[in-house]
């Protein structure tokens, strides 16, 4: 079932898109009609006018989803499932021809030869001007000038069509003919071509991690794939073509000799160390330029004009075969379309970082599958599931070993018979270390639960310690003045700034993260409880004094309930801040949790996973907030009416 | 005897910001016998609330003596109940829990307190409202709850600081009758502060008119209207000739005071 859904995700998306488009249009139509009647009932600015707009909510959600589908190329995949595969074949041609096109204005504005010529010509002039005359003898200087001079000559020879050797011309003509042949092949069309069985068996677009299937699945794709293969061969031959007239060869071997002589001279040089260094450096610079010129890769401009035209012709032929495809590309594939990298065809555009909605759902389903052996969960932990928890482990977590150490009496020792005699402390230690079996209880488990658990524990400690302290700070001069500086000093520090320190002290496991979150929750709880407590109406306090309440009773029965709205609001804020901090802390360290998943996903650029975690975090945060708002409305019905 | 006596009572507030001194009260002397009904009237800022707060024990006088019965007043106590202008109810508790607050603080058994609460809710006319949240009550009902909450503790002295100030005229008249009834039936000593001359006349067996700067008792009256109010309708009393003449006298007095204050400024 899930397998079927997974392979047919494009079809499901198509259905969804149709439904969403329908909803979108209907909601606008319905909304406009309702607006006419509803808006006449209240004057502008009446808050009632904001109520009851569920149809606009539908409109908003459906347009958001449609935008998501569009920019993630989900629409394209739903309705043109083979488009990416065909574009991949076209991209293959581009890639195969790139060794040629990169030397031509077609791919690079200027001829490669032009660029090399200009750049090296300038550098030769610079070298000539910078020659360190004081470290060379006159003869050597003359020789160096001559080398530079001959380099310039080489440039002139290479650029001259008249001096180009006949073999070079023949090679280029052959390339030209083969490229023309390619154009003709493309123009001949793809009638009779068939995709291979292997190609048809490929997973569909986006179903596996390698986004776009590589082998052509359409006849047209097969044509382009063939062309790409031929192009690759031609390109290989093209880059072997050299422009080395005999005159140039002579100059090259002379210069080579001269440079070798100068090197030899450096070896026997008797001058100062510094002079030798500058001689070597200069000679190296001269040789570097020469090495760029001695391989005959510079051609006269006229020699390449024809090749450039051939490439344009090929591209035109491709365009002629792909009119519909290019329309799809322009309309439904925002971005640069499909690009072939070394081994893959990749989506180049917003869809690179914005996965398709259906893929996100599929990813989530894979993650949510509790069956770890079957590819479910993530990095050995389920997303949200349950497990058996050893009660002994919980006790061991709660009872520090040191507590047992502090108890009176000694641990057991061995007696003369070589037996270990246990005392009560040994038994207690076994409990503190979790070395006994006390049975198991079912317990929630998984990345989500790990994250939630950390927040819950930290909040529990934060509330248990923060609220009493806050209340006392609200009523006692000592508590307020003593603790205020402490809390006000650590509170404004962004929680994550503490993280490196806390994680070092408490470790990267739960302890450290829980303590970090506890710090966050504690400060917020103290401050909200204090605000609530000190905000108690004086008349209520006075009334309870007159009614015979003791100080303790006033705190318990008047100040605490009076502070409850503030405290609950504090909890709501604290949960939100904890949630944000936690995810960031999990990104820093740890092996479980939502933030951990996102961090790993980031390092492997798994954008689907990143979006899944983002959505989970958003939904959980929303869930917390809704739960808290509900709690507040149930616990504090007098809110705003007191 | 549980008389309230006040000897040379003075209260001076110091503004902590600029050190300015305000003589809220100066040399107040009076004795209030058990069962008397005293109303206090005066322009705002003449120290009425300060006086009441000191009697309740919320403030300590700068000088002078304040005793209730044979005890010096030191801090709040259950024998002196207070009703505030805005009720000061605990909005997180329903009506009955507000009323039995004092009893719970004393750890009275719940069956006893239930009976007491029922009785007092009956008396103040809130039968059946025990489980209603206080924030759902009207202003007049809230003041009734505040009254019941105070009376259930059986205080000897009841202090009321403008208890009816925020109520509409009709509710106010009903509450005035209720206070008179309670006074008669329980025989408690009551001090009631008001800024309404009519209310002061109707609810005062004795009446202090206070003057500001420094706060002092300007004039004292002994009035027959409270006794009358137990038998006749309050509206009738307001029509009577002697009521009208005292009212005019006091109004003139307060007008003069206000004028003086304005002139001074
Ligand atoms: N806590 C205080 N600190 C400083 N001045 C106060 C304080 N309470 C009252 N006052 C001043 O004492 C005077 C009497 O106040 P109050 O008793 O509230 O007057 P009343 O209740 O008659 O309107 C006023 O001038 C007021 O500004
Ligand atoms: Mg006042």
Coordinates of N, CA and C in Angstrom, one line a residue, chain A residues 486-502 516 519-520 523-524 577 581:
Chain A
X486 N 21.2 38.2 40.9 CA 21.7 36.9 40.3 C 20.9 36.7 39.0
X487 N 19.6 36.7 39.1 CA 18.7 36.3 38.0 C 18.8 37.4 36.9
X488 N 18.9 38.6 37.3 CA 18.9 39.6 36.2 C 20.3 39.6 35.5
X489 N 21.3 39.0 36.1 CA 22.6 38.9 35.4 C 22.6 37.8 34.4
X490 N 22.0 36.6 34.8 CA 22.2 35.5 33.9 C 21.0 35.5 32.8
X491 N 19.9 36.1 33.2 CA 18.7 36.0 32.3 C 18.9 36.6 30.9
X492 N 19.5 37.8 30.9 CA 19.6 38.5 29.5 C 20.6 37.8 28.6
X493 N 21.4 36.9 29.1 CA 22.4 36.2 28.2 C 21.5 35.2 27.3
X494 N 21.7 35.3 26.0 CA 21.0 34.4 25.2 C 21.3 32.9 25.6
X495 N 20.2 32.1 25.7 CA 20.4 30.7 26.2 C 21.6 30.0 25.5
X496 N 21.6 30.2 24.2 CA 22.6 29.4 23.4 C 24.0 29.9 23.7
X497 N 24.2 31.1 24.3 CA 25.5 31.5 24.6 C 26.0 30.7 25.8
X498 N 25.1 30.2 26.6 CA 25.5 29.3 27.7 C 25.9 27.9 27.2
X499 N 25.3 27.5 26.1 CA 25.3 26.1 25.7 C 26.7 25.5 25.7
X500 N 27.7 26.1 25.1 CA 29.0 25.5 25.1 C 29.5 25.1 26.5
X501 N 29.3 26.1 27.4 CA 29.7 25.9 28.8 C 28.9 24.8 29.5
X502 N 27.6 24.9 29.3 CA 26.8 23.9 30.0 C 27.0 22.5 29.5
X516 N 20.3 23.3 30.5 CA 20.3 24.5 29.7 C 18.8 25.0 29.7
X519 N 17.6 26.4 32.9 CA 18.0 27.8 33.1 C 17.1 28.8 32.5
X520 N 16.7 28.4 31.3 CA 15.7 29.3 30.5 C 14.4 29.3 31.3
X523 N 14.4 31.2 34.9 CA 14.3 32.7 34.9 C 12.9 33.2 34.5
X524 N 12.3 32.6 33.5 CA 11.0 33.0 33.1 C 10.0 32.8 34.2
X577 N 10.1 29.3 24.5 CA 11.5 29.6 24.4 C 12.4 28.4 24.6
X581 N 15.2 26.9 22.1 CA 16.6 26.7 22.6 C 17.0 25.2 22.4

